[in-house]
Amino acid sequence: MSAGLAALLDDIAALARLAAASVDDVGAAAARASTKAAGVVVDDAAVTPRYVHGLRPERELAIIKKIAIGSLRNKFVFILPLALLLSQFAPWLLTPILMLGGTYLCYEGAEKLWEKVSGHHPPEAPASSQGAEAEGRVVSGAVRTDLILSAEIMVIALNEVADEPLLSRAVILAVVALGITALVYGVVAVIVKMDDIGLSLAARSSAGARAVGRFLVKAMPVVLATLSVVGVVAMLWVGGHILLVGIDELGWHAPYDLVHHLEEIVHDAVPSLGGALPWIVNTTASALLGVLVGAIVVAASHLVPRRRAH
């Protein structure tokens, strides 16, 4: 009896060790996948603050919370199940779908550039002055853009763990989705509330705290405005990079080979800078492709209504 109990306890201990090892494997795979998607995570964090620029301070965190919930809904209801199904039964469809999302990002970025250059669309009043309906439009627009960026993040993560079994892939992608959403919108919340933190510090008795507080209050409007510009550039960069890699995977290698050749030339010319200059070359090429594709889509979108009007 005691021998049977001991054997049972040994089996339980072995199962516990196996479960712990599995958890460690999932954690390591999720960390590896998240690292590969880090560039898009930065872009996501840069894009989001522009949606709360101009809102009343008391509404900022509420809007960010709504966008974060929408982001989780994007990942768990739409992207994760679809990505798993496609990776299992039709992996060849992932690249074209991702390229459609990249084209949408290029369109969004190019549309913002067109509005800025042409002055055709004057800046709208802040959503805070238009009521709850306008705030709803802000959230909807942010969640739509997040859908594309989240899809890019999840597909990059999926490519890193493509050899894992289906269940492991699902668990790893769920961990990545939760972790990246918490990271992105946590950072965004800190960024948009930094001015309030500055006001709090400026009211303290310490001279050092007051100086830091005044600096934050003065700096944050500039930071938020800069992030708004960075968000537009990020959409063009990420969208263009998705298309650049996508057309290479679909068989048209010339554009990507050209960029890669330029990267090698720059790296050989200035080897002391390591990968910095090649990264700039790749990023610039991606952004230019994003502007080109986005401009075509913007022109088509403006041309179609005119034809209908005629």
PDB file of C-alpha atoms in Angstrom:
ATOM      1  CA  MET A   1       0.000   0.000   0.000  1.00  0.00           C
ATOM      2  CA  SER A   2       2.749   2.420   1.025  1.00  0.00           C
ATOM      3  CA  ALA A   3       4.750   1.453  -2.057  1.00  0.00           C
ATOM      4  CA  GLY A   4       1.745   2.192  -4.283  1.00  0.00           C
ATOM      5  CA  LEU A   5       1.255   5.555  -2.580  1.00  0.00           C
ATOM      6  CA  ALA A   6       4.934   6.391  -3.017  1.00  0.00           C
ATOM      7  CA  ALA A   7       4.733   5.492  -6.706  1.00  0.00           C
ATOM      8  CA  LEU A   8       1.631   7.652  -7.081  1.00  0.00           C
ATOM      9  CA  LEU A   9       3.395  10.578  -5.386  1.00  0.00           C
ATOM     10  CA  ASP A  10       6.404  10.074  -7.671  1.00  0.00           C
ATOM     11  CA  ASP A  11       4.098  10.185 -10.705  1.00  0.00           C
ATOM     12  CA  ILE A  12       2.441  13.370  -9.423  1.00  0.00           C
ATOM     13  CA  ALA A  13       5.853  14.948  -8.847  1.00  0.00           C
ATOM     14  CA  ALA A  14       6.939  13.975 -12.355  1.00  0.00           C
ATOM     15  CA  LEU A  15       3.780  15.504 -13.828  1.00  0.00           C
ATOM     16  CA  ALA A  16       4.360  18.672 -11.806  1.00  0.00           C
ATOM     17  CA  ARG A  17       7.939  18.922 -13.115  1.00  0.00           C
ATOM     18  CA  LEU A  18       6.683  18.361 -16.663  1.00  0.00           C
ATOM     19  CA  ALA A  19       4.048  21.091 -16.220  1.00  0.00           C
ATOM     20  CA  ALA A  20       6.643  23.489 -14.802  1.00  0.00           C
ATOM     21  CA  ALA A  21       8.946  22.774 -17.755  1.00  0.00           C
ATOM     22  CA  SER A  22       6.060  23.406 -20.145  1.00  0.00           C
ATOM     23  CA  VAL A  23       5.323  26.750 -18.469  1.00  0.00           C
ATOM     24  CA  ASP A  24       9.004  27.686 -18.771  1.00  0.00           C
ATOM     25  CA  ASP A  25       8.977  26.724 -22.462  1.00  0.00           C
ATOM     26  CA  VAL A  26       5.878  28.800 -23.100  1.00  0.00           C
ATOM     27  CA  GLY A  27       7.388  31.766 -21.260  1.00  0.00           C
ATOM     28  CA  ALA A  28      10.652  31.528 -23.198  1.00  0.00           C
ATOM     29  CA  ALA A  29       8.838  31.188 -26.530  1.00  0.00           C
ATOM     30  CA  ALA A  30       6.542  34.102 -25.716  1.00  0.00           C
ATOM     31  CA  ALA A  31       9.536  36.248 -24.770  1.00  0.00           C
ATOM     32  CA  ARG A  32      11.308  35.312 -28.012  1.00  0.00           C
ATOM     33  CA  ALA A  33       8.234  36.067 -30.086  1.00  0.00           C
ATOM     34  CA  SER A  34       7.636  39.385 -28.303  1.00  0.00           C
ATOM     35  CA  THR A  35      11.234  40.447 -28.897  1.00  0.00           C
ATOM     36  CA  LYS A  36      10.862  39.880 -32.641  1.00  0.00           C
ATOM     37  CA  ALA A  37       7.745  42.078 -32.641  1.00  0.00           C
ATOM     38  CA  ALA A  38       9.379  44.846 -30.580  1.00  0.00           C
ATOM     39  CA  GLY A  39       9.645  47.254 -33.520  1.00  0.00           C
ATOM     40  CA  VAL A  40       5.926  47.137 -34.190  1.00  0.00           C
ATOM     41  CA  VAL A  41       5.217  47.472 -30.455  1.00  0.00           C
ATOM     42  CA  VAL A  42       7.142  50.756 -30.462  1.00  0.00           C
ATOM     43  CA  ASP A  43       5.132  51.923 -33.476  1.00  0.00           C
ATOM     44  CA  ASP A  44       1.884  50.966 -31.718  1.00  0.00           C
ATOM     45  CA  ALA A  45       2.892  52.983 -28.660  1.00  0.00           C
ATOM     46  CA  ALA A  46       3.775  55.957 -30.885  1.00  0.00           C
ATOM     47  CA  VAL A  47       0.523  55.854 -32.865  1.00  0.00           C
ATOM     48  CA  THR A  48      -1.940  55.662 -29.959  1.00  0.00           C
ATOM     49  CA  PRO A  49      -1.224  58.975 -28.120  1.00  0.00           C
ATOM     50  CA  ARG A  50      -2.345  61.016 -31.122  1.00  0.00           C
ATOM     51  CA  TYR A  51      -5.881  59.728 -30.594  1.00  0.00           C
ATOM     52  CA  VAL A  52      -6.102  61.322 -27.133  1.00  0.00           C
ATOM     53  CA  HIS A  53      -4.334  64.546 -28.097  1.00  0.00           C
ATOM     54  CA  GLY A  54      -6.680  67.449 -27.312  1.00  0.00           C
ATOM     55  CA  LEU A  55      -8.986  65.535 -24.946  1.00  0.00           C
ATOM     56  CA  ARG A  56      -9.881  66.823 -21.505  1.00  0.00           C
ATOM     57  CA  PRO A  57      -7.375  65.448 -18.949  1.00  0.00           C
ATOM     58  CA  GLU A  58     -10.096  63.645 -16.999  1.00  0.00           C
ATOM     59  CA  ARG A  59     -11.147  61.729 -20.139  1.00  0.00           C
ATOM     60  CA  GLU A  60      -7.677  60.595 -21.257  1.00  0.00           C
ATOM     61  CA  LEU A  61      -7.368  57.443 -19.140  1.00  0.00           C
ATOM     62  CA  ALA A  62     -10.979  56.476 -19.851  1.00  0.00           C
ATOM     63  CA  ILE A  63     -10.339  56.680 -23.598  1.00  0.00           C
ATOM     64  CA  ILE A  64      -7.087  54.729 -23.300  1.00  0.00           C
ATOM     65  CA  LYS A  65      -8.921  52.058 -21.307  1.00  0.00           C
ATOM     66  CA  LYS A  66     -11.566  51.755 -24.038  1.00  0.00           C
ATOM     67  CA  ILE A  67      -8.880  51.492 -26.729  1.00  0.00           C
ATOM     68  CA  ALA A  68      -7.002  48.866 -24.692  1.00  0.00           C
ATOM     69  CA  ILE A  69     -10.184  46.801 -24.300  1.00  0.00           C
ATOM     70  CA  GLY A  70     -10.779  47.123 -28.036  1.00  0.00           C
ATOM     71  CA  SER A  71      -7.191  46.011 -28.631  1.00  0.00           C
ATOM     72  CA  LEU A  72      -7.697  42.884 -26.512  1.00  0.00           C
ATOM     73  CA  ARG A  73     -10.936  42.195 -28.390  1.00  0.00           C
ATOM     74  CA  ASN A  74      -9.047  42.532 -31.679  1.00  0.00           C
ATOM     75  CA  LYS A  75      -6.396  40.082 -30.569  1.00  0.00           C
ATOM     76  CA  PHE A  76      -8.509  37.414 -28.857  1.00  0.00           C
ATOM     77  CA  VAL A  77     -11.756  37.513 -30.853  1.00  0.00           C
ATOM     78  CA  PHE A  78     -10.444  38.156 -34.372  1.00  0.00           C
ATOM     79  CA  ILE A  79      -6.689  37.903 -34.839  1.00  0.00           C
ATOM     80  CA  LEU A  80      -5.687  34.952 -32.651  1.00  0.00           C
ATOM     81  CA  PRO A  81      -8.358  32.467 -33.831  1.00  0.00           C
ATOM     82  CA  LEU A  82      -7.951  33.494 -37.475  1.00  0.00           C
ATOM     83  CA  ALA A  83      -4.150  33.361 -37.302  1.00  0.00           C
ATOM     84  CA  LEU A  84      -4.222  29.901 -35.736  1.00  0.00           C
ATOM     85  CA  LEU A  85      -6.722  28.565 -38.268  1.00  0.00           C
ATOM     86  CA  LEU A  86      -4.822  29.991 -41.212  1.00  0.00           C
ATOM     87  CA  SER A  87      -1.453  28.795 -39.893  1.00  0.00           C
ATOM     88  CA  GLN A  88      -2.912  25.323 -39.514  1.00  0.00           C
ATOM     89  CA  PHE A  89      -4.907  24.987 -42.739  1.00  0.00           C
ATOM     90  CA  ALA A  90      -3.905  27.816 -45.137  1.00  0.00           C
ATOM     91  CA  PRO A  91      -0.564  29.365 -44.107  1.00  0.00           C
ATOM     92  CA  TRP A  92      -0.106  30.824 -47.596  1.00  0.00           C
ATOM     93  CA  LEU A  93      -2.965  33.274 -46.909  1.00  0.00           C
ATOM     94  CA  LEU A  94      -1.233  35.005 -43.980  1.00  0.00           C
ATOM     95  CA  THR A  95       1.083  37.127 -46.137  1.00  0.00           C
ATOM     96  CA  PRO A  96      -1.611  38.533 -48.499  1.00  0.00           C
ATOM     97  CA  ILE A  97      -3.872  39.358 -45.542  1.00  0.00           C
ATOM     98  CA  LEU A  98      -1.007  41.077 -43.772  1.00  0.00           C
ATOM     99  CA  MET A  99      -0.236  43.062 -46.928  1.00  0.00           C
ATOM    100  CA  LEU A 100      -3.828  44.302 -47.069  1.00  0.00           C
ATOM    101  CA  GLY A 101      -3.361  45.587 -43.532  1.00  0.00           C
ATOM    102  CA  GLY A 102      -0.076  47.201 -44.531  1.00  0.00           C
ATOM    103  CA  THR A 103      -1.812  48.959 -47.421  1.00  0.00           C
ATOM    104  CA  TYR A 104      -4.410  50.323 -45.008  1.00  0.00           C
ATOM    105  CA  LEU A 105      -1.658  51.685 -42.754  1.00  0.00           C
ATOM    106  CA  CYS A 106      -0.014  53.364 -45.754  1.00  0.00           C
ATOM    107  CA  TYR A 107      -3.372  54.909 -46.673  1.00  0.00           C
ATOM    108  CA  GLU A 108      -3.924  56.227 -43.132  1.00  0.00           C
ATOM    109  CA  GLY A 109      -0.468  57.792 -42.990  1.00  0.00           C
ATOM    110  CA  ALA A 110      -0.633  59.268 -46.489  1.00  0.00           C
ATOM    111  CA  GLU A 111      -4.108  60.699 -45.825  1.00  0.00           C
ATOM    112  CA  LYS A 112      -2.764  62.544 -42.772  1.00  0.00           C
ATOM    113  CA  LEU A 113       0.149  63.881 -44.828  1.00  0.00           C
ATOM    114  CA  TRP A 114      -2.228  65.027 -47.579  1.00  0.00           C
ATOM    115  CA  GLU A 115      -4.435  66.860 -45.089  1.00  0.00           C
ATOM    116  CA  LYS A 116      -1.378  68.582 -43.625  1.00  0.00           C
ATOM    117  CA  VAL A 117       0.152  69.588 -46.961  1.00  0.00           C
ATOM    118  CA  SER A 118      -3.020  70.564 -48.792  1.00  0.00           C
ATOM    119  CA  GLY A 119      -4.890  72.116 -45.890  1.00  0.00           C
ATOM    120  CA  HIS A 120      -7.987  70.645 -47.516  1.00  0.00           C
ATOM    121  CA  HIS A 121      -9.341  69.334 -44.242  1.00  0.00           C
ATOM    122  CA  PRO A 122      -9.032  71.847 -41.409  1.00  0.00           C
ATOM    123  CA  PRO A 123      -8.273  70.383 -37.986  1.00  0.00           C
ATOM    124  CA  GLU A 124     -11.377  69.165 -36.220  1.00  0.00           C
ATOM    125  CA  ALA A 125     -12.373  70.426 -32.823  1.00  0.00           C
ATOM    126  CA  PRO A 126     -11.124  68.221 -29.980  1.00  0.00           C
ATOM    127  CA  ALA A 127     -13.363  65.279 -29.270  1.00  0.00           C
ATOM    128  CA  SER A 128     -13.909  66.595 -25.769  1.00  0.00           C
ATOM    129  CA  SER A 129     -15.859  69.545 -27.185  1.00  0.00           C
ATOM    130  CA  GLN A 130     -18.041  67.354 -29.383  1.00  0.00           C
ATOM    131  CA  GLY A 131     -19.433  64.998 -26.770  1.00  0.00           C
ATOM    132  CA  ALA A 132     -19.556  61.256 -26.270  1.00  0.00           C
ATOM    133  CA  GLU A 133     -20.350  60.499 -29.918  1.00  0.00           C
ATOM    134  CA  ALA A 134     -17.094  62.092 -31.072  1.00  0.00           C
ATOM    135  CA  GLU A 135     -15.158  60.235 -28.387  1.00  0.00           C
ATOM    136  CA  GLY A 136     -16.711  57.048 -29.740  1.00  0.00           C
ATOM    137  CA  ARG A 137     -15.353  57.908 -33.195  1.00  0.00           C
ATOM    138  CA  VAL A 138     -11.910  58.498 -31.684  1.00  0.00           C
ATOM    139  CA  VAL A 139     -11.999  55.077 -30.006  1.00  0.00           C
ATOM    140  CA  SER A 140     -13.270  53.388 -33.189  1.00  0.00           C
ATOM    141  CA  GLY A 141     -10.499  54.936 -35.277  1.00  0.00           C
ATOM    142  CA  ALA A 142      -7.833  53.937 -32.766  1.00  0.00           C
ATOM    143  CA  VAL A 143      -9.154  50.373 -32.528  1.00  0.00           C
ATOM    144  CA  ARG A 144      -9.197  50.046 -36.338  1.00  0.00           C
ATOM    145  CA  THR A 145      -5.555  51.127 -36.542  1.00  0.00           C
ATOM    146  CA  ASP A 146      -4.703  48.874 -33.594  1.00  0.00           C
ATOM    147  CA  LEU A 147      -6.239  45.940 -35.483  1.00  0.00           C
ATOM    148  CA  ILE A 148      -3.620  46.284 -38.214  1.00  0.00           C
ATOM    149  CA  LEU A 149      -0.697  46.796 -35.840  1.00  0.00           C
ATOM    150  CA  SER A 150      -1.882  43.968 -33.581  1.00  0.00           C
ATOM    151  CA  ALA A 151      -2.198  41.662 -36.581  1.00  0.00           C
ATOM    152  CA  GLU A 152       1.387  42.471 -37.551  1.00  0.00           C
ATOM    153  CA  ILE A 153       2.583  41.790 -33.994  1.00  0.00           C
ATOM    154  CA  MET A 154       0.696  38.506 -33.746  1.00  0.00           C
ATOM    155  CA  VAL A 155       1.820  37.250 -37.171  1.00  0.00           C
ATOM    156  CA  ILE A 156       5.461  38.057 -36.357  1.00  0.00           C
ATOM    157  CA  ALA A 157       5.048  36.198 -33.075  1.00  0.00           C
ATOM    158  CA  LEU A 158       3.338  33.308 -34.869  1.00  0.00           C
ATOM    159  CA  ASN A 159       6.217  32.994 -37.330  1.00  0.00           C
ATOM    160  CA  GLU A 160       8.615  32.613 -34.403  1.00  0.00           C
ATOM    161  CA  VAL A 161       6.700  29.656 -32.948  1.00  0.00           C
ATOM    162  CA  ALA A 162       5.381  28.101 -36.173  1.00  0.00           C
ATOM    163  CA  ASP A 163       6.985  24.740 -35.338  1.00  0.00           C
ATOM    164  CA  GLU A 164       5.161  24.433 -32.008  1.00  0.00           C
ATOM    165  CA  PRO A 165       2.007  22.283 -31.690  1.00  0.00           C
ATOM    166  CA  LEU A 166      -1.314  24.058 -32.172  1.00  0.00           C
ATOM    167  CA  LEU A 167      -2.142  24.247 -28.461  1.00  0.00           C
ATOM    168  CA  SER A 168       1.300  25.605 -27.587  1.00  0.00           C
ATOM    169  CA  ARG A 169       0.980  28.210 -30.343  1.00  0.00           C
ATOM    170  CA  ALA A 170      -2.379  29.301 -28.939  1.00  0.00           C
ATOM    171  CA  VAL A 171      -1.036  29.643 -25.384  1.00  0.00           C
ATOM    172  CA  ILE A 172       2.092  31.496 -26.511  1.00  0.00           C
ATOM    173  CA  LEU A 173       0.110  33.937 -28.674  1.00  0.00           C
ATOM    174  CA  ALA A 174      -2.306  34.555 -25.790  1.00  0.00           C
ATOM    175  CA  VAL A 175       0.633  35.386 -23.496  1.00  0.00           C
ATOM    176  CA  VAL A 176       2.104  37.692 -26.152  1.00  0.00           C
ATOM    177  CA  ALA A 177      -1.271  39.398 -26.683  1.00  0.00           C
ATOM    178  CA  LEU A 178      -1.787  40.090 -22.973  1.00  0.00           C
ATOM    179  CA  GLY A 179       1.791  41.164 -22.326  1.00  0.00           C
ATOM    180  CA  ILE A 180       2.121  43.493 -25.298  1.00  0.00           C
ATOM    181  CA  THR A 181      -1.288  45.106 -24.743  1.00  0.00           C
ATOM    182  CA  ALA A 182      -0.426  45.800 -21.099  1.00  0.00           C
ATOM    183  CA  LEU A 183       2.978  47.181 -22.100  1.00  0.00           C
ATOM    184  CA  VAL A 184       1.762  49.422 -24.929  1.00  0.00           C
ATOM    185  CA  TYR A 185      -1.226  50.951 -23.187  1.00  0.00           C
ATOM    186  CA  GLY A 186       0.572  51.175 -19.847  1.00  0.00           C
ATOM    187  CA  VAL A 187       3.290  53.240 -21.519  1.00  0.00           C
ATOM    188  CA  VAL A 188       0.689  55.337 -23.363  1.00  0.00           C
ATOM    189  CA  ALA A 189      -1.163  56.019 -20.088  1.00  0.00           C
ATOM    190  CA  VAL A 190       2.062  57.204 -18.444  1.00  0.00           C
ATOM    191  CA  ILE A 191       2.890  59.420 -21.437  1.00  0.00           C
ATOM    192  CA  VAL A 192      -0.472  61.177 -21.602  1.00  0.00           C
ATOM    193  CA  LYS A 193      -0.664  61.683 -17.815  1.00  0.00           C
ATOM    194  CA  MET A 194       2.884  62.966 -17.459  1.00  0.00           C
ATOM    195  CA  ASP A 195       1.671  66.576 -17.398  1.00  0.00           C
ATOM    196  CA  ASP A 196      -0.609  65.804 -14.452  1.00  0.00           C
ATOM    197  CA  ILE A 197       2.344  64.196 -12.683  1.00  0.00           C
ATOM    198  CA  GLY A 198       4.270  67.381 -13.407  1.00  0.00           C
ATOM    199  CA  LEU A 199       1.543  69.536 -11.867  1.00  0.00           C
ATOM    200  CA  SER A 200       1.588  67.366  -8.761  1.00  0.00           C
ATOM    201  CA  LEU A 201       5.370  67.676  -8.450  1.00  0.00           C
ATOM    202  CA  ALA A 202       5.232  71.437  -9.067  1.00  0.00           C
ATOM    203  CA  ALA A 203       2.990  71.828  -6.015  1.00  0.00           C
ATOM    204  CA  ARG A 204       5.440  70.133  -3.635  1.00  0.00           C
ATOM    205  CA  SER A 205       7.684  71.867  -1.129  1.00  0.00           C
ATOM    206  CA  SER A 206      10.953  70.494  -2.546  1.00  0.00           C
ATOM    207  CA  ALA A 207      12.677  72.876  -4.953  1.00  0.00           C
ATOM    208  CA  GLY A 208      13.994  69.952  -7.001  1.00  0.00           C
ATOM    209  CA  ALA A 209      10.542  68.391  -7.311  1.00  0.00           C
ATOM    210  CA  ARG A 210       9.053  71.735  -8.358  1.00  0.00           C
ATOM    211  CA  ALA A 211      11.728  72.201 -11.038  1.00  0.00           C
ATOM    212  CA  VAL A 212      11.089  68.712 -12.428  1.00  0.00           C
ATOM    213  CA  GLY A 213       7.343  69.323 -12.330  1.00  0.00           C
ATOM    214  CA  ARG A 214       7.586  72.596 -14.234  1.00  0.00           C
ATOM    215  CA  PHE A 215       9.820  70.946 -16.822  1.00  0.00           C
ATOM    216  CA  LEU A 216       7.315  68.121 -17.354  1.00  0.00           C
ATOM    217  CA  VAL A 217       4.391  70.531 -17.676  1.00  0.00           C
ATOM    218  CA  LYS A 218       6.228  72.573 -20.306  1.00  0.00           C
ATOM    219  CA  ALA A 219       7.624  69.580 -22.156  1.00  0.00           C
ATOM    220  CA  MET A 220       4.568  67.324 -22.434  1.00  0.00           C
ATOM    221  CA  PRO A 221       2.596  69.353 -25.029  1.00  0.00           C
ATOM    222  CA  VAL A 222       5.671  69.218 -27.263  1.00  0.00           C
ATOM    223  CA  VAL A 223       6.135  65.499 -26.563  1.00  0.00           C
ATOM    224  CA  LEU A 224       2.498  64.697 -27.390  1.00  0.00           C
ATOM    225  CA  ALA A 225       2.572  66.762 -30.574  1.00  0.00           C
ATOM    226  CA  THR A 226       5.824  65.056 -31.584  1.00  0.00           C
ATOM    227  CA  LEU A 227       4.358  61.625 -30.877  1.00  0.00           C
ATOM    228  CA  SER A 228       1.412  62.503 -33.075  1.00  0.00           C
ATOM    229  CA  VAL A 229       3.821  63.132 -35.955  1.00  0.00           C
ATOM    230  CA  VAL A 230       5.833  60.016 -35.089  1.00  0.00           C
ATOM    231  CA  GLY A 231       2.602  58.015 -35.170  1.00  0.00           C
ATOM    232  CA  VAL A 232       1.927  59.058 -38.763  1.00  0.00           C
ATOM    233  CA  VAL A 233       5.511  58.302 -39.790  1.00  0.00           C
ATOM    234  CA  ALA A 234       5.274  54.948 -37.996  1.00  0.00           C
ATOM    235  CA  MET A 235       2.178  53.971 -39.977  1.00  0.00           C
ATOM    236  CA  LEU A 236       3.985  54.694 -43.258  1.00  0.00           C
ATOM    237  CA  TRP A 237       7.127  52.889 -42.085  1.00  0.00           C
ATOM    238  CA  VAL A 238       5.385  49.775 -40.768  1.00  0.00           C
ATOM    239  CA  GLY A 239       2.935  49.608 -43.667  1.00  0.00           C
ATOM    240  CA  GLY A 240       5.731  49.986 -46.208  1.00  0.00           C
ATOM    241  CA  HIS A 241       7.851  47.350 -44.476  1.00  0.00           C
ATOM    242  CA  ILE A 242       4.950  44.887 -44.451  1.00  0.00           C
ATOM    243  CA  LEU A 243       4.566  45.387 -48.211  1.00  0.00           C
ATOM    244  CA  LEU A 244       8.314  45.218 -48.869  1.00  0.00           C
ATOM    245  CA  VAL A 245       8.660  41.891 -47.062  1.00  0.00           C
ATOM    246  CA  GLY A 246       5.343  40.607 -48.402  1.00  0.00           C
ATOM    247  CA  ILE A 247       6.110  41.102 -52.081  1.00  0.00           C
ATOM    248  CA  ASP A 248       9.450  39.368 -51.515  1.00  0.00           C
ATOM    249  CA  GLU A 249       7.721  36.366 -49.929  1.00  0.00           C
ATOM    250  CA  LEU A 250       5.231  36.248 -52.804  1.00  0.00           C
ATOM    251  CA  GLY A 251       8.040  35.918 -55.343  1.00  0.00           C
ATOM    252  CA  TRP A 252       8.942  39.444 -56.505  1.00  0.00           C
ATOM    253  CA  HIS A 253      12.439  39.700 -55.020  1.00  0.00           C
ATOM    254  CA  ALA A 254      13.842  42.761 -56.822  1.00  0.00           C
ATOM    255  CA  PRO A 255      12.651  45.530 -54.403  1.00  0.00           C
ATOM    256  CA  TYR A 256      13.781  43.716 -51.248  1.00  0.00           C
ATOM    257  CA  ASP A 257      17.067  42.640 -52.879  1.00  0.00           C
ATOM    258  CA  LEU A 258      17.756  46.258 -53.847  1.00  0.00           C
ATOM    259  CA  VAL A 259      17.169  47.463 -50.287  1.00  0.00           C
ATOM    260  CA  HIS A 260      19.291  44.626 -48.900  1.00  0.00           C
ATOM    261  CA  HIS A 261      22.072  45.503 -51.355  1.00  0.00           C
ATOM    262  CA  LEU A 262      21.976  49.142 -50.228  1.00  0.00           C
ATOM    263  CA  GLU A 263      22.153  47.989 -46.603  1.00  0.00           C
ATOM    264  CA  GLU A 264      25.305  45.976 -47.368  1.00  0.00           C
ATOM    265  CA  ILE A 265      26.910  48.925 -49.177  1.00  0.00           C
ATOM    266  CA  VAL A 266      26.250  51.251 -46.253  1.00  0.00           C
ATOM    267  CA  HIS A 267      27.445  48.688 -43.713  1.00  0.00           C
ATOM    268  CA  ASP A 268      30.688  48.068 -45.632  1.00  0.00           C
ATOM    269  CA  ALA A 269      31.279  51.820 -46.036  1.00  0.00           C
ATOM    270  CA  VAL A 270      30.886  52.578 -42.313  1.00  0.00           C
ATOM    271  CA  PRO A 271      31.371  49.286 -40.422  1.00  0.00           C
ATOM    272  CA  SER A 272      32.053  51.095 -37.143  1.00  0.00           C
ATOM    273  CA  LEU A 273      28.381  52.021 -36.821  1.00  0.00           C
ATOM    274  CA  GLY A 274      27.306  48.386 -36.929  1.00  0.00           C
ATOM    275  CA  GLY A 275      23.681  47.896 -37.907  1.00  0.00           C
ATOM    276  CA  ALA A 276      22.524  51.488 -37.314  1.00  0.00           C
ATOM    277  CA  LEU A 277      22.955  52.808 -40.865  1.00  0.00           C
ATOM    278  CA  PRO A 278      21.590  49.655 -42.560  1.00  0.00           C
ATOM    279  CA  TRP A 279      18.532  49.930 -40.297  1.00  0.00           C
ATOM    280  CA  ILE A 280      18.087  53.565 -41.369  1.00  0.00           C
ATOM    281  CA  VAL A 281      18.340  52.515 -45.027  1.00  0.00           C
ATOM    282  CA  ASN A 282      15.721  49.796 -44.567  1.00  0.00           C
ATOM    283  CA  THR A 283      13.434  52.110 -42.598  1.00  0.00           C
ATOM    284  CA  THR A 284      13.739  54.918 -45.152  1.00  0.00           C
ATOM    285  CA  ALA A 285      13.029  52.573 -48.045  1.00  0.00           C
ATOM    286  CA  SER A 286      10.009  51.142 -46.220  1.00  0.00           C
ATOM    287  CA  ALA A 287       8.670  54.630 -45.464  1.00  0.00           C
ATOM    288  CA  LEU A 288       9.116  55.765 -49.084  1.00  0.00           C
ATOM    289  CA  LEU A 289       7.268  52.684 -50.309  1.00  0.00           C
ATOM    290  CA  GLY A 290       4.570  53.433 -47.726  1.00  0.00           C
ATOM    291  CA  VAL A 291       4.220  57.002 -49.003  1.00  0.00           C
ATOM    292  CA  LEU A 292       4.056  55.814 -52.622  1.00  0.00           C
ATOM    293  CA  VAL A 293       1.428  53.127 -52.003  1.00  0.00           C
ATOM    294  CA  GLY A 294      -0.499  55.356 -49.599  1.00  0.00           C
ATOM    295  CA  ALA A 295      -0.531  58.225 -52.126  1.00  0.00           C
ATOM    296  CA  ILE A 296      -1.954  55.916 -54.796  1.00  0.00           C
ATOM    297  CA  VAL A 297      -4.725  54.720 -52.479  1.00  0.00           C
ATOM    298  CA  VAL A 298      -5.486  58.272 -51.294  1.00  0.00           C
ATOM    299  CA  ALA A 299      -5.673  59.514 -54.886  1.00  0.00           C
ATOM    300  CA  ALA A 300      -7.992  56.654 -55.811  1.00  0.00           C
ATOM    301  CA  SER A 301     -10.189  57.265 -52.764  1.00  0.00           C
ATOM    302  CA  HIS A 302     -10.547  60.947 -53.663  1.00  0.00           C
ATOM    303  CA  LEU A 303     -11.102  60.198 -57.340  1.00  0.00           C
ATOM    304  CA  VAL A 304     -13.924  57.691 -56.885  1.00  0.00           C
ATOM    305  CA  PRO A 305     -16.322  60.117 -55.098  1.00  0.00           C
ATOM    306  CA  ARG A 306     -15.701  62.729 -57.824  1.00  0.00           C
ATOM    307  CA  ARG A 307     -16.622  60.256 -60.563  1.00  0.00           C
ATOM    308  CA  ARG A 308     -19.758  59.293 -58.673  1.00  0.00           C
ATOM    309  CA  ALA A 309     -20.637  62.967 -58.306  1.00  0.00           C
ATOM    310  CA  HIS A 310     -20.300  63.482 -62.071  1.00  0.00           C
TER     311      HIS A 310
END
